[in-house]
Backbone as numpy.savetxt, mean C-alpha at the origin, in Angstrom:
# Nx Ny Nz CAx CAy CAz Cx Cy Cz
-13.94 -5.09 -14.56 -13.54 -4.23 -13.43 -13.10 -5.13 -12.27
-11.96 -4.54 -11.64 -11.38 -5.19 -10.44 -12.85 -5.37 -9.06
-12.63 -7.00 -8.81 -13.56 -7.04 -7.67 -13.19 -6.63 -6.31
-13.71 -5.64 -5.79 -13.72 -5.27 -4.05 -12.21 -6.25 -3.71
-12.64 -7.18 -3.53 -11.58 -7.84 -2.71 -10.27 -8.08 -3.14
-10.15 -8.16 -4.79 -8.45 -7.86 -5.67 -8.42 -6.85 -5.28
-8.79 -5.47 -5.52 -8.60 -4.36 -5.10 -8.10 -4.04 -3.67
-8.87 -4.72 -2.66 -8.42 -4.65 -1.26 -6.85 -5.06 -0.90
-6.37 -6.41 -1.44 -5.97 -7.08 -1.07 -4.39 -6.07 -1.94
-4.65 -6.16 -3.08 -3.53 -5.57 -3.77 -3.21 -4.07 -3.34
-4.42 -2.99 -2.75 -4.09 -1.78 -2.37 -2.98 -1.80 -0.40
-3.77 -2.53 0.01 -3.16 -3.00 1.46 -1.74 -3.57 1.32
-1.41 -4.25 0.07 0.23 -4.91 0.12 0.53 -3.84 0.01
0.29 -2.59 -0.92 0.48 -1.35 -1.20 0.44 0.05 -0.23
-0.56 0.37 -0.41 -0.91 1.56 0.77 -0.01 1.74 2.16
-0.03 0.96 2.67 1.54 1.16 3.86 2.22 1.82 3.47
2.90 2.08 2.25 4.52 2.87 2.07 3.57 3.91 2.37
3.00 4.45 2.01 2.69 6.17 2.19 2.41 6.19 3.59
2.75 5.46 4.82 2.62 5.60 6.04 4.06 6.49 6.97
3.90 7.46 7.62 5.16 8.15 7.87 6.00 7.87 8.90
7.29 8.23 8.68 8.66 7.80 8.80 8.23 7.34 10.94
7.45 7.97 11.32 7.93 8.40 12.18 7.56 6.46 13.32
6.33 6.28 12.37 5.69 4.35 12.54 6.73 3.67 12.12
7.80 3.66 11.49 8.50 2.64 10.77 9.63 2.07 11.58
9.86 2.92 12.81 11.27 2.74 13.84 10.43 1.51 14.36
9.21 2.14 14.74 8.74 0.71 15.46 8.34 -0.76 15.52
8.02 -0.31 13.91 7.39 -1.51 13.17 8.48 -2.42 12.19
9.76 -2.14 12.05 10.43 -2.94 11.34 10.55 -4.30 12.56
10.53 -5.11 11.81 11.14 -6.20 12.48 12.29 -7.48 11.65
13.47 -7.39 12.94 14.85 -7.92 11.87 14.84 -8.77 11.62
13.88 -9.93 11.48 13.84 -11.20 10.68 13.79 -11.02 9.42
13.05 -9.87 9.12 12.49 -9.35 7.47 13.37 -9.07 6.70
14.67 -8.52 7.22 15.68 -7.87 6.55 16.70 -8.70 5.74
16.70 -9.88 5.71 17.22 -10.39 4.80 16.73 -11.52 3.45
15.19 -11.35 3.95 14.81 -12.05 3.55 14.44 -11.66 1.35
14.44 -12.58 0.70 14.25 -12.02 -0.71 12.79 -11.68 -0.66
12.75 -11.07 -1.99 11.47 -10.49 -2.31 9.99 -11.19 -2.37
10.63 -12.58 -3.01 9.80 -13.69 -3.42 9.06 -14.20 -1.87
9.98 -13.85 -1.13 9.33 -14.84 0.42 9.03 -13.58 1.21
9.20 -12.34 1.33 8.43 -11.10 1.47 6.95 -10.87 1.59
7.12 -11.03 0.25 5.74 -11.67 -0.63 5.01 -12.47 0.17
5.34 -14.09 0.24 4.85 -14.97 0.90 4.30 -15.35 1.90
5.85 -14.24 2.71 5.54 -14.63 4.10 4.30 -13.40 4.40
3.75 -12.48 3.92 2.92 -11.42 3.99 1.35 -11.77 3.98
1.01 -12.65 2.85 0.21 -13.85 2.34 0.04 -14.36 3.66
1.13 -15.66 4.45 0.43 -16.42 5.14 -0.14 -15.33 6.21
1.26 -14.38 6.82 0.57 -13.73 7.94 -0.80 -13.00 7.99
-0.64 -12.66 6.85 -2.10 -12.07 6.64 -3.69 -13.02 7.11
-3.03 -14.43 6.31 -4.03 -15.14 6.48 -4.63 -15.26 7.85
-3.45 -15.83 8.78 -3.23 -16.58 9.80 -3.79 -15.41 10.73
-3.90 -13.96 10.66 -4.20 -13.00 11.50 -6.32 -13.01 11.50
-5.88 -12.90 9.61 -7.81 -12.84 10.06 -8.76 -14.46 10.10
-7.74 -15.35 9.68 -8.59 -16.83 9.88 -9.15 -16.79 11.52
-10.99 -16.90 11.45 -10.83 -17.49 13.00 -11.70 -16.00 13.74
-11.24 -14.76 13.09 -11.06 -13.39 14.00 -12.08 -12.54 12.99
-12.94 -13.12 11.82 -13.03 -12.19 11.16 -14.72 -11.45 11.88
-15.36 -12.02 12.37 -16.66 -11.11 13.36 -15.95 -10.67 13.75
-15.02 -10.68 14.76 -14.50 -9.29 16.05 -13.93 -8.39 14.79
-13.14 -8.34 13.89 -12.22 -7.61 13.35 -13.62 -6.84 12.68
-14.45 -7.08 12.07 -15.61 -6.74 11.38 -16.19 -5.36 12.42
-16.48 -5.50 13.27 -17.19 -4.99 14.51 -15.97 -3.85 14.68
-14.44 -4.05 14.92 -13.61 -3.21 15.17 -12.41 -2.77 13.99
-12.99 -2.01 13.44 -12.25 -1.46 12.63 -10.55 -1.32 12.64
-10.58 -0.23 13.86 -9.19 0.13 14.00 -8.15 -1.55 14.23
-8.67 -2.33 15.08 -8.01 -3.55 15.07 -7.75 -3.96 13.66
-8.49 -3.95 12.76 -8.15 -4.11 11.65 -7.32 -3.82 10.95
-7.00 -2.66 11.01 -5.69 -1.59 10.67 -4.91 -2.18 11.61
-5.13 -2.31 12.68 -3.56 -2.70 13.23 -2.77 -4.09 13.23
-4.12 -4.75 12.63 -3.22 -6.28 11.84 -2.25 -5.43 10.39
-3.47 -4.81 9.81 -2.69 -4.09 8.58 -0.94 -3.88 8.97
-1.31 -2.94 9.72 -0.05 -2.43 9.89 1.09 -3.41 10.39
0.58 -4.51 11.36 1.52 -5.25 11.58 2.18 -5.84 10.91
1.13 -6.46 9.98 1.33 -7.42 8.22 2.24 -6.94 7.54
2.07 -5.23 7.33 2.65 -4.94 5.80 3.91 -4.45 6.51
3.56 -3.22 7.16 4.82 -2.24 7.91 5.98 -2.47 8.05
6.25 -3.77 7.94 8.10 -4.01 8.40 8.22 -4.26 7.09
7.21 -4.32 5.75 8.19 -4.64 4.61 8.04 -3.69 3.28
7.43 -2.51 3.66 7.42 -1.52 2.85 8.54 -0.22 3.24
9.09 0.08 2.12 10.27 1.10 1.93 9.18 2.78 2.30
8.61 2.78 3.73 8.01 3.94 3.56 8.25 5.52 2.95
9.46 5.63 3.85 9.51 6.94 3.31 10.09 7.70 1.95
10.97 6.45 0.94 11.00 6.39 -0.35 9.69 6.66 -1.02
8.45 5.83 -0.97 7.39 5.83 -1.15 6.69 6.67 -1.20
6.63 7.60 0.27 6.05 8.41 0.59 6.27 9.79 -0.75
7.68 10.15 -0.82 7.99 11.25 -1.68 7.67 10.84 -3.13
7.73 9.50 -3.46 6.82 8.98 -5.10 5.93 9.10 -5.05
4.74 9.15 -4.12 3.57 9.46 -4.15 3.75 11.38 -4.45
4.14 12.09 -3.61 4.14 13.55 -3.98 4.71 14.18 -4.76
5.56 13.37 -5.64 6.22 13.40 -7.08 7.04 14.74 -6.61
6.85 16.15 -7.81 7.96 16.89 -7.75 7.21 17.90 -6.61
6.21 17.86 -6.21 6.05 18.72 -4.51 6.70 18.13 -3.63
6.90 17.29 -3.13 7.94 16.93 -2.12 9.12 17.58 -2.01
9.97 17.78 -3.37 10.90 18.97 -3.07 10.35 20.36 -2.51
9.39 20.53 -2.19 9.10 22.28 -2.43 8.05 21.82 -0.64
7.86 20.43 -0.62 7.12 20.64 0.61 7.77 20.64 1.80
7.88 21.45 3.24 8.43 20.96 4.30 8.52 19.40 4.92
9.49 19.09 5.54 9.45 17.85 6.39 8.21 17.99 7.29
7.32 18.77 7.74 6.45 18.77 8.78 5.22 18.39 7.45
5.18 19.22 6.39 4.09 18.75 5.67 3.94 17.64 4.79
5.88 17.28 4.63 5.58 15.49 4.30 5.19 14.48 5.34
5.26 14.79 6.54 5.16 13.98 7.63 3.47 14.09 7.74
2.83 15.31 7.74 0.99 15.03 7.83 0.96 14.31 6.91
1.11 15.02 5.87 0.99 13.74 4.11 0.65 12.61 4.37
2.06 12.00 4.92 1.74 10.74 4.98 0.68 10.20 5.68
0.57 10.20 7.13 0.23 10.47 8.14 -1.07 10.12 7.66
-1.62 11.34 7.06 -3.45 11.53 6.25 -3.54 10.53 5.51
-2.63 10.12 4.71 -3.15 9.48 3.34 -2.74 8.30 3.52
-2.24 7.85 4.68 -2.08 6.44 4.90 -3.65 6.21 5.58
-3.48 6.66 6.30 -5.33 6.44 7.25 -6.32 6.24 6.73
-6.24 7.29 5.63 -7.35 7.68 4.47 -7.60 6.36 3.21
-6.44 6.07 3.18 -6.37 4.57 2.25 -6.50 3.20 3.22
-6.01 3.23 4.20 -6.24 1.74 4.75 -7.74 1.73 5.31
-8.30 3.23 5.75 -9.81 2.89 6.44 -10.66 2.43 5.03
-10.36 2.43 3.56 -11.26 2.96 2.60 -11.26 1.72 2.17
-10.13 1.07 2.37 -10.17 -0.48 1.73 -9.60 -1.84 3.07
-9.90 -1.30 3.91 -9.75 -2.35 4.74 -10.54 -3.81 5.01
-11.39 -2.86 5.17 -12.97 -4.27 5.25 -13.29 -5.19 3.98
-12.57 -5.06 2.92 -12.47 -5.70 2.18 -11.32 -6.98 2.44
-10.55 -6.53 3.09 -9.43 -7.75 3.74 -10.29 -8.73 4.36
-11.05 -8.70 4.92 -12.10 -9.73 5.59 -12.46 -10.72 4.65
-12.33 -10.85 3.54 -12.72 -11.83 2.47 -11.34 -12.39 2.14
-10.22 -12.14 2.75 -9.17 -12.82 1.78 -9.14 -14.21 3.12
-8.53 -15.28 2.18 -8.48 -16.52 2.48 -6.74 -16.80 2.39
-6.24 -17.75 3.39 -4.96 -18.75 2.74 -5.48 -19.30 1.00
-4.35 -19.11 0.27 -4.32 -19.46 -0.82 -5.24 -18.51 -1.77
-5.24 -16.93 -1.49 -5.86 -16.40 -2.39 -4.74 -15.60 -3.41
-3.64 -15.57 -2.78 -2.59 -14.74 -3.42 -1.64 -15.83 -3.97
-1.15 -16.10 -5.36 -0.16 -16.98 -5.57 1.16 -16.16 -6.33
1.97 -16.64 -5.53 3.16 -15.98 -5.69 3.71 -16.39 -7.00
4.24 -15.96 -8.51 4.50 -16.88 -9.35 6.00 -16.51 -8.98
6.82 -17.84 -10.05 7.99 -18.05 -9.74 9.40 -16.72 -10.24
10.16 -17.00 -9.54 10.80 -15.15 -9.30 12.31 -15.36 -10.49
11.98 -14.57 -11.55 13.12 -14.47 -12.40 14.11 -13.28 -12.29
13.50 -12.44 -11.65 14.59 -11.13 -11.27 16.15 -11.92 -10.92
17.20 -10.35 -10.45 18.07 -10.60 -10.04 18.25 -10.43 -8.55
19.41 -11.13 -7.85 18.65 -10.26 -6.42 20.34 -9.70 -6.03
21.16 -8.94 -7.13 22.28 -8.39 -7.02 21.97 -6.99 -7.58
20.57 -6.72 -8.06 20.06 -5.73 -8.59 19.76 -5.01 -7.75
19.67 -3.51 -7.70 19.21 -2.61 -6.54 17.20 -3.10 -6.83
16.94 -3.15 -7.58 15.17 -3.16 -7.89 14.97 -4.32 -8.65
13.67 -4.81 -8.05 13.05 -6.15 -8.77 12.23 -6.08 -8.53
11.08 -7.10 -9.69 9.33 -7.07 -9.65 9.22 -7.96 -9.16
8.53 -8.57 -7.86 7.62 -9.67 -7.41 5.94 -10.04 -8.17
6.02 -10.90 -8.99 4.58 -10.97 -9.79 4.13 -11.71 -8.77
2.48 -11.54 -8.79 1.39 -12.64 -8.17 0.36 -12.48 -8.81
-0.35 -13.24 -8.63 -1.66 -13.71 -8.89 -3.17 -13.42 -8.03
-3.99 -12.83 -7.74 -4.99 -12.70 -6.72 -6.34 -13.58 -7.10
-6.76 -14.45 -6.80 -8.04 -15.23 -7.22 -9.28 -14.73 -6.49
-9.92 -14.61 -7.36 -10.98 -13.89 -7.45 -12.55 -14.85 -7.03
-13.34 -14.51 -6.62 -14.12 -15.52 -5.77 -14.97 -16.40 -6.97
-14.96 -16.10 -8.39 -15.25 -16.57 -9.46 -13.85 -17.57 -10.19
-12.82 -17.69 -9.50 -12.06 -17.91 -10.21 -10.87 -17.65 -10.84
-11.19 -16.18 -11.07 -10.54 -15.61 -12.24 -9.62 -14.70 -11.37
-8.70 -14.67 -12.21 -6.98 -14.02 -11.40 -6.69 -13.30 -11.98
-6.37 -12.01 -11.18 -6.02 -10.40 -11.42 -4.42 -10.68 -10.83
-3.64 -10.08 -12.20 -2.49 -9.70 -11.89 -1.96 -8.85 -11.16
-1.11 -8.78 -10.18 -0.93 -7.95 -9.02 0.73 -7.65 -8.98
1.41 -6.95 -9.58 3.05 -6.82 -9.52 3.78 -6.13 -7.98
4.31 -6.26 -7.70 4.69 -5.92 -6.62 6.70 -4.91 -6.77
6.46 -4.21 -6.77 8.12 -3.40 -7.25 8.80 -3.30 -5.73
10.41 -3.93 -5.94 10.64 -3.67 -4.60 12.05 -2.74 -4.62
12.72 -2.38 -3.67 13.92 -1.75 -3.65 14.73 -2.37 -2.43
16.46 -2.41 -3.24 17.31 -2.89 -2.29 17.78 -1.80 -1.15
17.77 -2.15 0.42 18.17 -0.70 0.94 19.75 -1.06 1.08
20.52 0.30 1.92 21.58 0.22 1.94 22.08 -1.00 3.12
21.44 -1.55 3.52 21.41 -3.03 4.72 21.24 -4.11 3.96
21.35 -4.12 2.78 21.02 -5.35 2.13 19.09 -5.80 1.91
18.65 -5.36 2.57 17.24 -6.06 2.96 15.81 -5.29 1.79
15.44 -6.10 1.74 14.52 -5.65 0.27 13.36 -5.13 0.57
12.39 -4.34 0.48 11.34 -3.24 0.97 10.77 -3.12 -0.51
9.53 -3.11 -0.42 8.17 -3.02 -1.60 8.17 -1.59 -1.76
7.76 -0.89 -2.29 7.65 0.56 -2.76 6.60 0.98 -3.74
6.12 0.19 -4.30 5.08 0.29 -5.37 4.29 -0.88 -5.68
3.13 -1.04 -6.25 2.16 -2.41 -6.39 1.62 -1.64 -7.81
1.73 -3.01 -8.41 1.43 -2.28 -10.04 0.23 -3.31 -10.26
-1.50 -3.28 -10.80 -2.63 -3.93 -10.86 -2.90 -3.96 -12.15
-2.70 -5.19 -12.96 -3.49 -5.14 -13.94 -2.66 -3.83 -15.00
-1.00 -4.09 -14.37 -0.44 -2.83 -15.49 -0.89 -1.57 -15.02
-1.43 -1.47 -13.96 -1.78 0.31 -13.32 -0.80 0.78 -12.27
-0.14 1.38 -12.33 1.30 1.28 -10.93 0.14 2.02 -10.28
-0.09 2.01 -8.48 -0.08 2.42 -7.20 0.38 3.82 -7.40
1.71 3.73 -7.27 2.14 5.05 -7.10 1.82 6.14 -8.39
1.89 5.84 -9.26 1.73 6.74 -10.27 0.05 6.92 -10.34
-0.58 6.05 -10.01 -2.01 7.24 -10.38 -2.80 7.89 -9.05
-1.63 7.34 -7.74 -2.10 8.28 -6.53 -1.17 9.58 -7.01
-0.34 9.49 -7.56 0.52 10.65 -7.63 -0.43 11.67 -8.62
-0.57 11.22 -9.78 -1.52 11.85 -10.48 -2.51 12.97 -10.01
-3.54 12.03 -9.13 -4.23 12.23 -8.24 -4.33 13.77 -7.31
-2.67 13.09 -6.93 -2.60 13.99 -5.82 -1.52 15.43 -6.48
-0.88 15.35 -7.12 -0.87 16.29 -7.61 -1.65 17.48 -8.86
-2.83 16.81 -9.16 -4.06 18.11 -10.01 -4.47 18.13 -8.23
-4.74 17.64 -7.26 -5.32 18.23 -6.08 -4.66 19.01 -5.53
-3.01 19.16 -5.38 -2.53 20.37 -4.71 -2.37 21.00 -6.02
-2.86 21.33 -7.42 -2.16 22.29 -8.00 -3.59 23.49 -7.84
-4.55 22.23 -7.52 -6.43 22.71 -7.69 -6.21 23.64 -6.05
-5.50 22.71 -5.12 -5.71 23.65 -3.80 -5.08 23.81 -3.04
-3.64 23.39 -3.10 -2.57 23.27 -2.45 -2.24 22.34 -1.36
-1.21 21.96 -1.36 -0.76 20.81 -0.33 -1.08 21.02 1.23
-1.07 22.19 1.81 -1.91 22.48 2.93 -3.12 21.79 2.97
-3.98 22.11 1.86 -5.46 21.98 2.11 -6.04 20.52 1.55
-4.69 20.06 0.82 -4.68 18.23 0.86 -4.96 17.82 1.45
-3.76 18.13 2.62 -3.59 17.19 3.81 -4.64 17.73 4.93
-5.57 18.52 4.97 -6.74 18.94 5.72 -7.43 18.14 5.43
-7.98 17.73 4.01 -9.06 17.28 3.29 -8.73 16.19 3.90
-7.68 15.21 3.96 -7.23 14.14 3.85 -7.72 13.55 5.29
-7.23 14.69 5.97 -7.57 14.43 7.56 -8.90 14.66 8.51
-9.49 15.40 7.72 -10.85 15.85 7.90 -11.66 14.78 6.66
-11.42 14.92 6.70 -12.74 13.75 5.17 -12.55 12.41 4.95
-11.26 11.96 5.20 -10.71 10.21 4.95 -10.38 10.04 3.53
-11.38 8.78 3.35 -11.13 7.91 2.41 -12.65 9.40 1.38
-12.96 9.61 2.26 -14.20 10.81 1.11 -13.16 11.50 0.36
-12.19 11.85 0.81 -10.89 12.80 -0.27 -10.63 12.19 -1.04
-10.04 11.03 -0.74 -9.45 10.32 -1.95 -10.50 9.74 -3.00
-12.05 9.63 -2.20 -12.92 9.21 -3.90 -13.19 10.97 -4.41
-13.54 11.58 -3.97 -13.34 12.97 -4.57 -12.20 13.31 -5.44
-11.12 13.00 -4.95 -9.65 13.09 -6.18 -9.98 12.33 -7.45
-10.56 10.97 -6.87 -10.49 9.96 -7.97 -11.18 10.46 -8.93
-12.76 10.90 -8.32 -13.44 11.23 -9.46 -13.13 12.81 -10.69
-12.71 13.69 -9.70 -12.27 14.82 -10.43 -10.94 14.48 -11.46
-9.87 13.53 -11.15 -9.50 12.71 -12.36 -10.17 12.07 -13.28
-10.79 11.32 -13.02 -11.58 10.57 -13.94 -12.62 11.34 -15.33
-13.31 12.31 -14.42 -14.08 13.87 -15.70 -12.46 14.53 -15.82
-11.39 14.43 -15.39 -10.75 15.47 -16.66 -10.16 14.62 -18.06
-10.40 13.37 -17.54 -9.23 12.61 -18.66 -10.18 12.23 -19.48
């Protein structure tokens, strides 16, 4: 089983895209936009590092600061609102723009409060980027890495990205150990709106946190 901190580290490169459209005007920043996938990657790694080396008692004590390194870290390099509608698979057609916008909104909050404090354990040099065979004339390419594990041992961590119409490359999915991100929140989240509808998702989501999403998990887990 994945340890706390692979898990953390690989859901946080992740979890951002489902953050909504409305954070992303603010948070892109244009250095990012041309950069390839491979140094995306990288440069995500050091910043990450370089934010909690030094800071990790105060960040411990303050949560929300925590999230807002998150957000600083990931936010300019995830394809959110692509993301956002892969997570709600074929309800997104049928849902309003006001109820994809809570969606997100909930289930970004709900995922970064649930695995945040686990970021407190990552170190420089815990993520190794391996070397990048994709194409980068391709609209989509996989970024592989590596996550080392405090025993040693390294959990594969894929990273799926997409080309936008600016040229500039944006993450969209994180695949663990062969498990895509998006496909088993989607899962997830669709037996939960078919069980109670997308209204009462995004209630749960917002009223309960990260308690919704282990409640989803587990009511997946007894049906399969």
């Amino acid at each position: 089983m994945l340890r706390r901190l692979a898990l953390a580290i690989a859901i946080a490169f992740g979890t951002v895209i489902a953050v909504p459209a409305f954070a992303q005007a603010d948070a892109v920043a244009p250095a990012a936009a041309q950069q390839a996938p491979v140094a995306v990657v990288q440069t995500i790694a050091d910043q990450l590092a370089t934010a909690i080396e030094g800071h990790r008692d105060e960040l411990k004590k303050n949560q929300e600061k925590l999230i807002s390194v998150i957000d600083e870290v990931f936010l300019p390099h995830f394809d959110i609102d692509y993301a956002s509608i892969l997570v709600l698979g074929q309800h997104a057609r049928q849902a309003t723009p006001a109820q994809r916008e809570r969606f997100a909104r909930a289930f970004y909050n709900s995922i970064t409060h649930r695995y945040a404090e686990g970021l407190l354990n990552y170190t420089r040099g815990r993520v190794k980027v391996l070397p990048f065979k994709g194409d980068l004339n391709d609209k989509r390419t996989v970024v592989r890495t590596q996550v080392v594990l405090d025993d040693g041992k390294l959990v594969s961590i894929d990273y799926a990205f997409r080309k936008g119409r600016g040229g500039d490359w944006k993450a969209y999915d994180v695949i663990i150990e062969g498990i895509s991100y998006v496909t088993n929140y989607r899962n997830q989240v669709d037996a939960e709106i078919r069980k109670v509808g997308i209204d009462q998702l995004i209630t749960n989501l917002e009223t309960q946190g990260s308690k919704a999403l282990e409640t989803m998990a587990k009511d997946n887990k007894d049906k399969s």
